[in-house]
Amino acid sequence: MTNQNPEEVPLVAPSSDPEDRAVEAALRPKNLDDFVGQKRVRRQLSLVLEASRLRGRSADHVLLSGPPGLGKTTLALIIAAEMNAPLRITSGPAIQHAGDLAAILSSLTEGEVLFLDEIHRMSRPAEEMLYMAMEDFRVDIIVGKGPGATAIPLELPPFTLVGATTRAGLLPGPLRDRFGFTGHLEFYSTAELELVLRRSAMLMDMKVSSASFAEIAGRSRGTPRIANRLLRRVRDWALVHGMDTIDVRAASAALDMYEVDARGLDRLDRSVLMALITKFNGGPVGLSTLAIAVGEEPETVETVAEPYLVREGMLGRTPRGRIATAAAWKHLGLVMPANVAAAMPEDLFSVAPDDLMGTESALDSWGQQDS
């Protein structure tokens, strides 16, 4: 099986690579008015920040959750800009000891914004130190060991912690409760992604037709990061082919060359579905067996391909293994055999793709049957 280099991010993966981070820095909006989408979170966050400015105090701690690529880091940068405050950036994996966190907190200035990405991956000792820092703006530094150890209280200036997480359920309740505002970012609609693409195209001085924006947005999995990445690949294709203006045929041809189909599925996604259907008659099949069938690591299949396939209602995760739904057979142009369709509950076919809880419930109940 192939090993995936962490820096080699698939074209439709929501995670970022060094090139993405460099381009995103130039394309990121600088204030809430320029931020596209997430209307509910923007409206609530705007109220929180405005109230803090009127009181002349640091904003409440903010927790941003949601899938990768939707703008959590961008919103953290905007919060610092809106509050006219300096920004300190770190991440949960970088804080493995309480002393690491104490060193960061003790160097903060009054009103500074501390952005803690992937906060759910922070070590437990550091997490417990963060409780007191967030609530009382104080930390206790332990000096010495054993019976002679002494706790020295260290006062901290008021600051704003902005935590970002893709796994809000992994955060302990005491930590979640200390955030004054929690915003959950949702996937973008095609219309919202078109606005994101128009803004990015303008900043990159690209000439793109309206139909091309719609074509790229429809293949972007509801994620702005993926939309901007696909836009850059379309730009490259047009540049090589000597095109000044990108029309819908050029956008479609470029994305087809990169094997991103009309629903946003790439080679890996289609390989997973094809293996499920042609080699295992639609499943159920275990993750490891499925990964071997497509020549990938189980972690790659589980973290890169599965989330979008489940969200689109094409793949189900059950106690007995993974299954391909009727939508998967249809997307690949195949007909589901009558015996396979009969083994699945009727209500599974009536569940909307966006209703993931209903889909998972139906799939789980099916997976627990003895047949």
C-alpha positions as CSV (number, residue, x, y, z in Angstrom):
1,M,0.0,0.0,0.0
2,T,1.1,3.6,-0.6
3,N,2.0,5.9,2.2
4,Q,0.7,9.4,2.0
5,N,3.1,12.2,2.5
6,P,1.5,14.7,4.9
7,E,2.6,17.6,2.7
8,E,1.0,16.0,-0.4
9,V,-2.6,16.9,0.1
10,P,-5.2,15.6,-2.4
11,L,-6.9,18.2,-4.6
12,V,-10.3,17.9,-2.8
13,A,-9.0,17.3,0.7
14,P,-10.1,20.0,3.2
15,S,-6.8,20.1,4.9
16,S,-4.1,22.6,3.8
17,D,-0.6,22.3,2.4
18,P,2.2,24.9,2.4
19,E,1.0,26.3,-1.0
20,D,-2.5,26.6,0.4
21,R,-1.3,28.5,3.5
22,A,0.7,30.9,1.4
23,V,-2.2,31.7,-1.0
24,E,-4.8,31.8,1.8
25,A,-2.8,34.5,3.5
26,A,-3.2,36.7,0.5
27,L,-6.9,35.8,-0.1
28,R,-8.2,36.0,3.4
29,P,-10.6,38.8,4.2
30,K,-9.5,41.3,6.8
31,N,-12.8,42.1,8.4
32,L,-16.3,40.6,9.0
33,D,-17.9,42.6,6.3
34,D,-15.7,41.0,3.7
35,F,-16.1,37.5,5.1
36,V,-18.4,35.4,2.8
37,G,-20.9,33.0,4.2
38,Q,-21.6,31.9,7.8
39,K,-24.2,34.6,8.3
40,R,-25.4,33.4,11.6
41,V,-21.9,33.1,13.1
42,R,-20.9,36.5,11.6
43,R,-23.9,38.3,13.0
44,Q,-23.4,36.8,16.5
45,L,-19.7,37.4,16.5
46,S,-20.1,40.9,15.3
47,L,-22.4,41.6,18.3
48,V,-19.9,40.1,20.8
49,L,-17.0,42.2,19.4
50,E,-19.0,45.4,19.2
51,A,-20.2,45.1,22.8
52,S,-16.6,44.5,23.9
53,R,-15.4,47.6,22.1
54,L,-18.2,49.7,23.7
55,R,-17.2,48.4,27.2
56,G,-13.5,49.0,26.5
57,R,-12.6,45.5,27.5
58,S,-11.2,42.3,25.9
59,A,-13.7,40.2,24.1
60,D,-15.0,37.0,25.6
61,H,-13.2,33.8,24.8
62,V,-14.4,32.4,21.5
63,L,-14.6,28.7,20.4
64,L,-14.9,28.0,16.7
65,S,-15.8,24.5,15.6
66,G,-16.5,22.8,12.3
67,P,-14.9,20.8,9.5
68,P,-11.5,22.0,8.1
69,G,-11.3,24.6,5.4
70,L,-14.4,26.6,6.4
71,G,-12.7,29.7,7.8
72,K,-11.9,29.2,11.5
73,T,-8.3,30.6,11.2
74,T,-9.6,33.5,9.1
75,L,-12.2,34.4,11.7
76,A,-9.5,34.3,14.4
77,L,-7.4,36.8,12.4
78,I,-10.5,38.9,11.9
79,I,-11.3,39.0,15.6
80,A,-7.8,40.3,16.4
81,A,-8.1,42.9,13.6
82,E,-11.6,44.0,14.7
83,M,-10.4,44.4,18.3
84,N,-7.2,46.2,17.1
85,A,-5.2,43.8,19.2
86,P,-2.0,41.8,18.6
87,L,-2.4,38.1,17.7
88,R,-0.5,35.1,19.0
89,I,-0.9,31.9,17.1
90,T,-0.1,28.4,18.4
91,S,-1.8,24.9,18.2
92,G,-2.8,22.1,20.6
93,P,-0.2,19.6,19.4
94,A,2.5,22.2,20.1
95,I,1.5,22.4,23.8
96,Q,2.4,19.1,25.3
97,H,3.4,20.3,28.8
98,A,1.8,22.8,31.2
99,G,5.1,24.7,31.2
100,D,4.7,25.3,27.4
101,L,1.3,26.9,28.0
102,A,2.6,28.9,31.0
103,A,5.4,30.4,28.9
104,I,2.9,31.5,26.3
105,L,0.4,32.9,28.7
106,S,3.0,34.8,30.8
107,S,4.2,36.7,27.7
108,L,0.8,37.9,26.6
109,T,0.1,41.6,26.7
110,E,-3.2,43.2,27.8
111,G,-6.0,42.7,25.2
112,E,-3.9,40.3,23.1
113,V,-5.7,37.5,21.2
114,L,-4.3,34.0,21.6
115,F,-5.4,31.7,18.7
116,L,-5.1,28.0,19.7
117,D,-5.8,25.8,16.7
118,E,-6.8,22.2,17.1
119,I,-7.4,22.9,20.8
120,H,-8.8,19.4,21.4
121,R,-5.3,17.9,20.9
122,M,-3.8,19.8,23.8
123,S,-2.3,17.8,26.7
124,R,-4.4,17.3,29.8
125,P,-2.1,19.1,32.2
126,A,-2.0,22.1,29.9
127,E,-5.8,21.9,29.6
128,E,-6.3,22.0,33.3
129,M,-4.0,25.1,33.6
130,L,-6.0,26.8,30.9
131,Y,-9.2,26.5,33.0
132,M,-7.9,29.0,35.6
133,A,-6.2,31.2,33.0
134,M,-9.5,31.7,31.1
135,E,-11.6,32.2,34.1
136,D,-9.4,34.1,36.6
137,F,-6.6,35.3,34.4
138,R,-4.1,33.5,36.7
139,V,-1.9,30.5,36.6
140,D,-0.1,28.6,39.3
141,I,3.5,27.8,38.6
142,I,4.8,24.8,40.5
143,V,8.3,25.1,41.8
144,G,10.1,22.1,43.1
145,K,9.0,18.5,43.4
146,G,7.4,16.2,46.0
147,P,6.4,17.5,49.4
148,G,8.5,20.6,49.0
149,A,6.8,21.8,45.9
150,T,5.4,25.3,46.0
151,A,2.7,26.9,43.9
152,I,3.5,30.5,42.9
153,P,0.5,32.4,41.5
154,L,1.1,34.4,38.4
155,E,-1.4,37.1,37.4
156,L,-2.1,37.4,33.7
157,P,-3.4,40.5,31.8
158,P,-6.9,40.2,30.4
159,F,-6.7,38.4,27.0
160,T,-9.0,36.7,24.5
161,L,-8.6,33.0,23.7
162,V,-9.9,31.9,20.3
163,G,-10.0,28.1,20.2
164,A,-10.5,26.2,16.9
165,T,-11.4,22.6,16.7
166,T,-12.7,20.1,14.1
167,R,-13.7,17.7,16.9
168,A,-15.8,19.7,19.4
169,G,-17.0,16.5,21.0
170,L,-13.5,15.7,22.2
171,L,-13.4,18.9,24.3
172,P,-14.2,18.3,28.0
173,G,-17.3,20.1,29.4
174,P,-15.3,22.3,31.8
175,L,-13.3,23.7,28.9
176,R,-16.3,24.3,26.6
177,D,-18.2,26.1,29.4
178,R,-15.4,28.7,29.8
179,F,-15.9,30.1,26.3
180,G,-18.2,33.0,26.2
181,F,-19.2,32.5,22.6
182,T,-19.3,29.2,20.6
183,G,-19.7,29.3,16.8
184,H,-20.2,26.3,14.7
185,L,-19.3,26.7,11.0
186,E,-21.4,25.0,8.4
187,F,-20.6,23.8,4.9
188,Y,-21.1,26.5,2.2
189,S,-23.9,26.5,-0.4
190,T,-23.0,26.6,-4.1
191,A,-24.1,30.3,-4.3
192,E,-21.9,31.2,-1.3
193,L,-18.9,29.4,-2.9
194,E,-19.5,31.4,-6.1
195,L,-19.1,34.6,-4.1
196,V,-15.9,33.3,-2.6
197,L,-14.5,32.4,-6.0
198,R,-15.5,35.8,-7.5
199,R,-13.6,37.5,-4.7
200,S,-10.5,35.3,-5.1
201,A,-10.5,35.7,-8.9
202,M,-10.6,39.4,-8.6
203,L,-7.7,39.4,-6.2
204,M,-5.7,37.1,-8.5
205,D,-6.7,39.2,-11.5
206,M,-8.4,36.4,-13.3
207,K,-11.1,36.7,-16.0
208,V,-13.7,34.0,-15.3
209,S,-17.2,33.6,-16.7
210,S,-20.2,33.3,-14.4
211,A,-20.9,29.7,-15.6
212,S,-17.3,28.8,-14.7
213,F,-17.7,30.0,-11.1
214,A,-20.8,27.8,-10.8
215,E,-19.0,24.8,-12.3
216,I,-16.1,25.1,-9.9
217,A,-18.3,25.8,-6.9
218,G,-20.4,22.7,-7.6
219,R,-17.3,20.5,-7.4
220,S,-15.9,22.1,-4.2
221,R,-17.6,20.0,-1.5
222,G,-19.0,23.0,0.2
223,T,-15.5,24.1,1.3
224,P,-13.9,27.5,0.5
225,R,-10.4,26.1,0.8
226,I,-11.1,23.4,-1.8
227,A,-12.9,26.0,-4.1
228,N,-9.8,28.3,-4.1
229,R,-7.5,25.3,-4.7
230,L,-9.6,24.2,-7.7
231,L,-9.7,27.8,-9.0
232,R,-5.9,27.8,-9.0
233,R,-5.7,24.6,-10.9
234,V,-8.1,25.9,-13.5
235,R,-6.0,29.0,-13.8
236,D,-2.9,26.8,-14.4
237,W,-4.8,24.9,-17.1
238,A,-5.9,28.1,-18.8
239,L,-2.4,29.5,-18.6
240,V,-0.8,26.4,-20.2
241,H,-3.4,26.4,-23.0
242,G,-3.0,30.2,-23.7
243,M,-6.5,31.3,-22.6
244,D,-7.0,34.8,-21.3
245,T,-10.6,34.2,-20.2
246,I,-11.8,31.0,-18.5
247,D,-15.1,29.8,-19.8
248,V,-17.2,26.9,-18.5
249,R,-15.7,24.5,-21.1
250,A,-12.2,25.3,-19.9
251,A,-13.2,25.0,-16.2
252,S,-14.9,21.6,-16.9
253,A,-12.0,20.3,-19.0
254,A,-9.4,21.4,-16.3
255,L,-11.3,19.7,-13.5
256,D,-11.9,16.6,-15.5
257,M,-8.2,16.4,-16.1
258,Y,-7.6,16.5,-12.4
259,E,-10.3,13.8,-12.0
260,V,-12.7,15.9,-10.0
261,D,-16.2,15.0,-11.2
262,A,-19.5,17.0,-11.2
263,R,-20.3,16.0,-7.6
264,G,-16.8,16.8,-6.3
265,L,-15.6,13.2,-6.1
266,D,-12.0,12.5,-7.0
267,R,-10.1,9.3,-8.0
268,L,-9.9,8.0,-4.4
269,D,-13.6,8.6,-3.7
270,R,-14.6,6.8,-6.9
271,S,-12.1,4.0,-6.2
272,V,-13.6,3.4,-2.7
273,L,-17.2,3.2,-4.1
274,M,-16.2,1.1,-7.1
275,A,-14.3,-1.4,-4.8
276,L,-17.3,-1.6,-2.5
277,I,-19.7,-2.3,-5.4
278,T,-17.7,-4.5,-7.8
279,K,-15.6,-6.4,-5.3
280,F,-17.9,-6.7,-2.3
281,N,-21.4,-6.3,-3.9
282,G,-22.0,-3.1,-2.0
283,G,-20.7,-4.3,1.4
284,P,-20.7,-4.4,4.3
285,V,-16.9,-4.6,4.4
286,G,-14.3,-3.7,7.0
287,L,-12.2,-0.5,6.7
288,S,-8.9,-2.3,6.5
289,T,-10.1,-4.7,3.8
290,L,-11.5,-1.8,1.8
291,A,-8.3,0.2,2.1
292,I,-6.3,-2.8,0.8
293,A,-8.7,-3.1,-2.1
294,V,-8.0,0.5,-3.2
295,G,-4.3,0.5,-2.4
296,E,-4.4,3.1,0.4
297,E,-3.8,3.3,4.1
298,P,-7.0,2.9,6.3
299,E,-6.4,6.3,7.8
300,T,-6.4,7.9,4.3
301,V,-9.7,6.2,3.4
302,E,-11.3,7.1,6.8
303,T,-10.2,10.8,7.0
304,V,-10.0,11.8,3.3
305,A,-12.7,9.9,1.4
306,E,-15.3,8.8,3.9
307,P,-16.5,12.1,5.4
308,Y,-17.7,13.5,2.1
309,L,-19.1,10.2,0.8
310,V,-21.1,9.8,4.0
311,R,-22.3,13.5,3.8
312,E,-23.4,12.9,0.2
313,G,-25.3,9.8,1.2
314,M,-23.2,7.5,-1.0
315,L,-21.4,5.5,1.8
316,G,-22.6,4.2,5.1
317,R,-20.6,3.3,8.2
318,T,-22.2,0.4,10.1
319,P,-21.1,-1.9,12.9
320,R,-20.7,-4.6,10.3
321,G,-18.6,-2.4,8.0
322,R,-18.9,0.1,5.1
323,I,-21.7,-0.1,2.6
324,A,-22.4,1.6,-0.7
325,T,-25.9,3.2,-0.9
326,A,-28.2,3.4,-3.8
327,A,-26.9,7.0,-4.5
328,A,-23.4,5.5,-5.0
329,W,-24.6,2.9,-7.5
330,K,-26.5,5.6,-9.4
331,H,-23.6,8.0,-9.5
332,L,-21.3,5.4,-11.0
333,G,-23.9,4.5,-13.6
334,L,-24.6,1.1,-12.1
335,V,-27.9,-0.7,-11.2
336,M,-28.3,-2.0,-7.7
337,P,-29.3,-5.7,-7.8
338,A,-32.7,-6.5,-6.3
339,N,-31.3,-8.6,-3.6
340,V,-28.9,-5.8,-2.4
341,A,-31.7,-3.3,-2.4
342,A,-34.1,-5.6,-0.6
343,A,-31.5,-6.0,2.3
344,M,-31.6,-2.3,3.0
345,P,-34.4,-0.5,4.9
346,E,-36.8,1.5,2.7
347,D,-36.4,4.6,4.8
348,L,-32.7,4.7,3.9
349,F,-33.6,5.8,0.4
350,S,-35.9,8.6,1.6
351,V,-33.3,10.2,3.7
352,A,-31.9,13.5,2.3
353,P,-28.1,13.5,1.8
354,D,-27.7,16.5,4.2
355,D,-29.6,14.6,7.0
356,L,-26.6,12.8,8.3
357,M,-28.0,11.9,11.6
358,G,-31.0,10.2,9.9
359,T,-28.7,8.4,7.5
360,E,-26.4,7.1,10.2
361,S,-29.4,5.9,12.2
362,A,-30.9,4.0,9.3
363,L,-27.5,2.5,8.3
364,D,-26.7,1.5,11.9
365,S,-30.0,-0.2,12.3
366,W,-29.5,-2.1,9.0
367,G,-25.9,-3.0,10.0
368,Q,-27.1,-4.6,13.2
369,Q,-29.4,-7.1,11.5
370,D,-28.3,-10.7,11.4
371,S,-28.9,-11.1,7.7
